[in-house]
């Protein structure tokens, strides 16, 4: 009998546990539903505020643009462009000296500049002081120094050309 009473108590405890688990599941579902509703309500409130502010912005833009006419703006922009063109013409007229500038051919000027540069280069080459060439003959050297001898011959020729 004692065993049957303990089984009965354990069975009742198990039934209570199942009931509590079911209630917990229902409460959890209810809380989830309430959370979703709260988020939906917050989103609705945010959307309402955004829409209200968009309405205010539209009204403000209407008020600002009320005194503006697209034709007047186009005319004003055209006037500004014309005045900028006039100012540029005046600036060009003041900055161009009369009788100078356009009468020279740029190719001729470039050719003259190159000629002057070449003359300056030639003048600089004439002023270069080269060392004097020794008058005594040098002893013959092995083949490895043949290159040096050739270089010295070239230097003699260059000195003779520069003189």
PDB file of C-alpha atoms in Angstrom:
ATOM      1  CA  UNK A   1       0.000   0.000   0.000  1.00  0.00           C
ATOM      2  CA  UNK A   2       2.707   2.343   0.840  1.00  0.00           C
ATOM      3  CA  UNK A   3       4.119   1.864  -2.580  1.00  0.00           C
ATOM      4  CA  UNK A   4       0.808   2.665  -4.219  1.00  0.00           C
ATOM      5  CA  UNK A   5       0.465   5.875  -2.197  1.00  0.00           C
ATOM      6  CA  UNK A   6       3.923   7.009  -3.223  1.00  0.00           C
ATOM      7  CA  UNK A   7       3.117   6.268  -6.847  1.00  0.00           C
ATOM      8  CA  UNK A   8      -0.089   8.237  -6.508  1.00  0.00           C
ATOM      9  CA  UNK A   9       1.807  11.231  -5.070  1.00  0.00           C
ATOM     10  CA  UNK A  10       4.456  11.034  -7.783  1.00  0.00           C
ATOM     11  CA  UNK A  11       1.769  10.817 -10.469  1.00  0.00           C
ATOM     12  CA  UNK A  12       0.016  13.880  -9.084  1.00  0.00           C
ATOM     13  CA  UNK A  13       3.329  15.793  -8.985  1.00  0.00           C
ATOM     14  CA  UNK A  14       3.987  14.833 -12.594  1.00  0.00           C
ATOM     15  CA  UNK A  15       0.508  16.076 -13.609  1.00  0.00           C
ATOM     16  CA  UNK A  16       1.150  19.396 -11.817  1.00  0.00           C
ATOM     17  CA  UNK A  17       4.488  19.685 -13.584  1.00  0.00           C
ATOM     18  CA  UNK A  18       2.807  19.167 -16.993  1.00  0.00           C
ATOM     19  CA  UNK A  19       0.144  21.776 -16.122  1.00  0.00           C
ATOM     20  CA  UNK A  20       2.803  24.270 -15.075  1.00  0.00           C
ATOM     21  CA  UNK A  21       4.767  23.644 -18.274  1.00  0.00           C
ATOM     22  CA  UNK A  22       1.601  24.234 -20.333  1.00  0.00           C
ATOM     23  CA  UNK A  23       0.866  27.455 -18.399  1.00  0.00           C
ATOM     24  CA  UNK A  24       4.492  28.561 -18.860  1.00  0.00           C
ATOM     25  CA  UNK A  25       4.220  27.947 -22.594  1.00  0.00           C
ATOM     26  CA  UNK A  26       0.966  29.950 -22.747  1.00  0.00           C
ATOM     27  CA  UNK A  27       2.489  32.823 -20.762  1.00  0.00           C
ATOM     28  CA  UNK A  28       5.563  32.789 -23.011  1.00  0.00           C
ATOM     29  CA  UNK A  29       3.312  32.953 -26.104  1.00  0.00           C
ATOM     30  CA  UNK A  30       1.316  35.796 -24.556  1.00  0.00           C
ATOM     31  CA  UNK A  31       4.517  37.727 -23.780  1.00  0.00           C
ATOM     32  CA  UNK A  32       5.750  37.214 -27.348  1.00  0.00           C
ATOM     33  CA  UNK A  33       2.437  38.492 -28.716  1.00  0.00           C
ATOM     34  CA  UNK A  34       2.570  41.535 -26.445  1.00  0.00           C
ATOM     35  CA  UNK A  35       6.192  42.216 -27.528  1.00  0.00           C
ATOM     36  CA  UNK A  36       5.207  42.037 -31.223  1.00  0.00           C
ATOM     37  CA  UNK A  37       2.266  44.382 -30.586  1.00  0.00           C
ATOM     38  CA  UNK A  38       4.519  46.821 -28.730  1.00  0.00           C
ATOM     39  CA  UNK A  39       7.006  46.843 -31.642  1.00  0.00           C
ATOM     40  CA  UNK A  40       4.182  47.310 -34.170  1.00  0.00           C
ATOM     41  CA  UNK A  41       2.821  50.196 -32.087  1.00  0.00           C
ATOM     42  CA  UNK A  42       6.278  51.823 -31.931  1.00  0.00           C
ATOM     43  CA  UNK A  43       6.661  51.447 -35.702  1.00  0.00           C
ATOM     44  CA  UNK A  44       3.234  52.970 -36.258  1.00  0.00           C
ATOM     45  CA  UNK A  45       4.117  55.894 -34.002  1.00  0.00           C
ATOM     46  CA  UNK A  46       7.432  56.402 -35.854  1.00  0.00           C
ATOM     47  CA  UNK A  47       5.681  56.266 -39.227  1.00  0.00           C
ATOM     48  CA  UNK A  48       3.097  58.783 -38.017  1.00  0.00           C
ATOM     49  CA  UNK A  49       5.850  61.179 -36.892  1.00  0.00           C
ATOM     50  CA  UNK A  50       7.736  60.796 -40.154  1.00  0.00           C
ATOM     51  CA  UNK A  51       4.580  61.424 -42.169  1.00  0.00           C
ATOM     52  CA  UNK A  52       3.715  64.462 -40.052  1.00  0.00           C
ATOM     53  CA  UNK A  53       7.216  65.906 -40.528  1.00  0.00           C
ATOM     54  CA  UNK A  54       7.054  65.265 -44.264  1.00  0.00           C
ATOM     55  CA  UNK A  55       3.807  67.233 -44.320  1.00  0.00           C
ATOM     56  CA  UNK A  56       5.463  70.117 -42.462  1.00  0.00           C
ATOM     57  CA  UNK A  57       8.368  70.052 -44.902  1.00  0.00           C
ATOM     58  CA  UNK A  58       6.011  70.091 -47.896  1.00  0.00           C
ATOM     59  CA  UNK A  59       4.129  73.073 -46.450  1.00  0.00           C
ATOM     60  CA  UNK A  60       7.372  74.925 -45.750  1.00  0.00           C
ATOM     61  CA  UNK A  61       8.630  74.280 -49.278  1.00  0.00           C
ATOM     62  CA  UNK A  62       5.326  75.513 -50.722  1.00  0.00           C
ATOM     63  CA  UNK A  63       5.631  78.663 -48.659  1.00  0.00           C
ATOM     64  CA  UNK A  64       9.221  79.261 -49.773  1.00  0.00           C
ATOM     65  CA  UNK A  65       8.471  78.586 -53.436  1.00  0.00           C
ATOM     66  CA  UNK A  66       5.237  80.570 -53.358  1.00  0.00           C
ATOM     67  CA  UNK A  67       7.023  83.793 -54.333  1.00  0.00           C
ATOM     68  CA  UNK A  68       9.280  82.126 -56.892  1.00  0.00           C
ATOM     69  CA  UNK A  69       8.441  81.935 -60.561  1.00  0.00           C
ATOM     70  CA  UNK A  70      10.420  79.581 -62.782  1.00  0.00           C
ATOM     71  CA  UNK A  71      10.376  82.115 -65.633  1.00  0.00           C
ATOM     72  CA  UNK A  72      11.762  84.806 -63.326  1.00  0.00           C
ATOM     73  CA  UNK A  73      14.528  82.457 -62.209  1.00  0.00           C
ATOM     74  CA  UNK A  74      15.422  81.636 -65.836  1.00  0.00           C
ATOM     75  CA  UNK A  75      15.505  85.345 -66.669  1.00  0.00           C
ATOM     76  CA  UNK A  76      17.677  86.073 -63.646  1.00  0.00           C
ATOM     77  CA  UNK A  77      20.119  83.285 -64.539  1.00  0.00           C
ATOM     78  CA  UNK A  78      20.293  84.556 -68.118  1.00  0.00           C
ATOM     79  CA  UNK A  79      21.006  88.096 -66.868  1.00  0.00           C
ATOM     80  CA  UNK A  80      23.775  86.765 -64.607  1.00  0.00           C
ATOM     81  CA  UNK A  81      25.318  84.850 -67.516  1.00  0.00           C
ATOM     82  CA  UNK A  82      25.191  87.919 -69.750  1.00  0.00           C
ATOM     83  CA  UNK A  83      26.835  90.089 -67.083  1.00  0.00           C
ATOM     84  CA  UNK A  84      29.561  87.487 -66.558  1.00  0.00           C
ATOM     85  CA  UNK A  85      30.211  87.504 -70.321  1.00  0.00           C
ATOM     86  CA  UNK A  86      30.412  91.315 -70.317  1.00  0.00           C
ATOM     87  CA  UNK A  87      32.811  91.245 -67.351  1.00  0.00           C
ATOM     88  CA  UNK A  88      35.001  88.678 -69.152  1.00  0.00           C
ATOM     89  CA  UNK A  89      35.075  90.816 -72.315  1.00  0.00           C
ATOM     90  CA  UNK A  90      36.075  93.864 -70.265  1.00  0.00           C
ATOM     91  CA  UNK A  91      38.785  91.872 -68.498  1.00  0.00           C
ATOM     92  CA  UNK A  92      40.094  90.551 -71.821  1.00  0.00           C
ATOM     93  CA  UNK A  93      40.107  94.045 -73.315  1.00  0.00           C
ATOM     94  CA  UNK A  94      42.043  95.468 -70.378  1.00  0.00           C
ATOM     95  CA  UNK A  95      44.562  92.640 -70.177  1.00  0.00           C
ATOM     96  CA  UNK A  96      45.421  92.514 -73.910  1.00  0.00           C
ATOM     97  CA  UNK A  97      47.923  95.180 -74.837  1.00  0.00           C
ATOM     98  CA  UNK A  98      47.137  96.894 -78.099  1.00  0.00           C
ATOM     99  CA  UNK A  99      49.277  95.706 -81.007  1.00  0.00           C
ATOM    100  CA  UNK A 100      50.927  92.841 -79.109  1.00  0.00           C
ATOM    101  CA  UNK A 101      50.320  89.176 -78.719  1.00  0.00           C
ATOM    102  CA  UNK A 102      48.396  87.829 -81.705  1.00  0.00           C
ATOM    103  CA  UNK A 103      50.707  89.157 -84.443  1.00  0.00           C
ATOM    104  CA  UNK A 104      53.498  86.599 -83.757  1.00  0.00           C
ATOM    105  CA  UNK A 105      53.500  83.099 -85.150  1.00  0.00           C
ATOM    106  CA  UNK A 106      54.072  80.652 -82.311  1.00  0.00           C
ATOM    107  CA  UNK A 107      56.049  78.242 -84.529  1.00  0.00           C
ATOM    108  CA  UNK A 108      58.449  81.038 -85.487  1.00  0.00           C
ATOM    109  CA  UNK A 109      58.865  81.986 -81.835  1.00  0.00           C
ATOM    110  CA  UNK A 110      59.619  78.367 -80.892  1.00  0.00           C
ATOM    111  CA  UNK A 111      62.205  78.092 -83.700  1.00  0.00           C
ATOM    112  CA  UNK A 112      63.889  81.300 -82.533  1.00  0.00           C
ATOM    113  CA  UNK A 113      63.922  80.049 -78.949  1.00  0.00           C
ATOM    114  CA  UNK A 114      65.556  76.767 -79.992  1.00  0.00           C
ATOM    115  CA  UNK A 115      68.158  78.715 -82.003  1.00  0.00           C
ATOM    116  CA  UNK A 116      68.985  80.889 -78.988  1.00  0.00           C
ATOM    117  CA  UNK A 117      69.288  77.823 -76.767  1.00  0.00           C
ATOM    118  CA  UNK A 118      71.648  76.163 -79.270  1.00  0.00           C
ATOM    119  CA  UNK A 119      73.800  79.296 -79.444  1.00  0.00           C
ATOM    120  CA  UNK A 120      74.005  79.366 -75.647  1.00  0.00           C
ATOM    121  CA  UNK A 121      74.966  75.687 -75.604  1.00  0.00           C
ATOM    122  CA  UNK A 122      77.661  76.234 -78.249  1.00  0.00           C
ATOM    123  CA  UNK A 123      79.019  79.220 -76.328  1.00  0.00           C
ATOM    124  CA  UNK A 124      79.194  77.107 -73.181  1.00  0.00           C
ATOM    125  CA  UNK A 125      81.064  74.376 -75.040  1.00  0.00           C
ATOM    126  CA  UNK A 126      83.663  76.907 -76.287  1.00  0.00           C
ATOM    127  CA  UNK A 127      84.337  78.064 -72.749  1.00  0.00           C
ATOM    128  CA  UNK A 128      85.096  74.561 -71.490  1.00  0.00           C
ATOM    129  CA  UNK A 129      88.754  74.258 -70.516  1.00  0.00           C
ATOM    130  CA  UNK A 130      90.175  70.895 -71.432  1.00  0.00           C
ATOM    131  CA  UNK A 131      93.439  69.657 -69.962  1.00  0.00           C
ATOM    132  CA  UNK A 132      96.485  69.890 -72.215  1.00  0.00           C
ATOM    133  CA  UNK A 133      97.562  66.763 -74.003  1.00  0.00           C
ATOM    134  CA  UNK A 134     100.997  65.465 -73.010  1.00  0.00           C
ATOM    135  CA  UNK A 135     103.627  65.827 -75.787  1.00  0.00           C
ATOM    136  CA  UNK A 136     105.677  62.792 -74.834  1.00  0.00           C
ATOM    137  CA  UNK A 137     104.746  59.399 -76.187  1.00  0.00           C
ATOM    138  CA  UNK A 138     103.505  56.816 -73.788  1.00  0.00           C
ATOM    139  CA  UNK A 139     105.034  53.349 -73.410  1.00  0.00           C
ATOM    140  CA  UNK A 140     103.064  50.550 -75.023  1.00  0.00           C
ATOM    141  CA  UNK A 141     100.519  48.939 -72.802  1.00  0.00           C
ATOM    142  CA  UNK A 142      98.876  45.560 -72.545  1.00  0.00           C
ATOM    143  CA  UNK A 143      95.522  44.818 -74.248  1.00  0.00           C
ATOM    144  CA  UNK A 144      93.533  45.667 -71.100  1.00  0.00           C
ATOM    145  CA  UNK A 145      94.649  49.273 -71.331  1.00  0.00           C
ATOM    146  CA  UNK A 146      93.875  49.443 -75.055  1.00  0.00           C
ATOM    147  CA  UNK A 147      90.406  50.807 -74.204  1.00  0.00           C
ATOM    148  CA  UNK A 148      91.976  53.612 -72.181  1.00  0.00           C
ATOM    149  CA  UNK A 149      94.226  54.516 -75.098  1.00  0.00           C
ATOM    150  CA  UNK A 150      91.222  54.620 -77.409  1.00  0.00           C
ATOM    151  CA  UNK A 151      89.446  56.901 -74.925  1.00  0.00           C
ATOM    152  CA  UNK A 152      92.478  59.193 -74.815  1.00  0.00           C
ATOM    153  CA  UNK A 153      92.527  59.339 -78.621  1.00  0.00           C
ATOM    154  CA  UNK A 154      88.865  60.316 -78.596  1.00  0.00           C
ATOM    155  CA  UNK A 155      89.635  63.021 -76.022  1.00  0.00           C
ATOM    156  CA  UNK A 156      92.394  64.397 -78.258  1.00  0.00           C
ATOM    157  CA  UNK A 157      89.993  64.516 -81.176  1.00  0.00           C
ATOM    158  CA  UNK A 158      87.384  66.238 -79.017  1.00  0.00           C
ATOM    159  CA  UNK A 159      89.952  68.797 -77.825  1.00  0.00           C
ATOM    160  CA  UNK A 160      90.992  69.482 -81.388  1.00  0.00           C
ATOM    161  CA  UNK A 161      87.367  69.900 -82.434  1.00  0.00           C
ATOM    162  CA  UNK A 162      86.593  72.255 -79.541  1.00  0.00           C
ATOM    163  CA  UNK A 163      89.554  74.526 -80.339  1.00  0.00           C
TER     164      UNK A 163
END
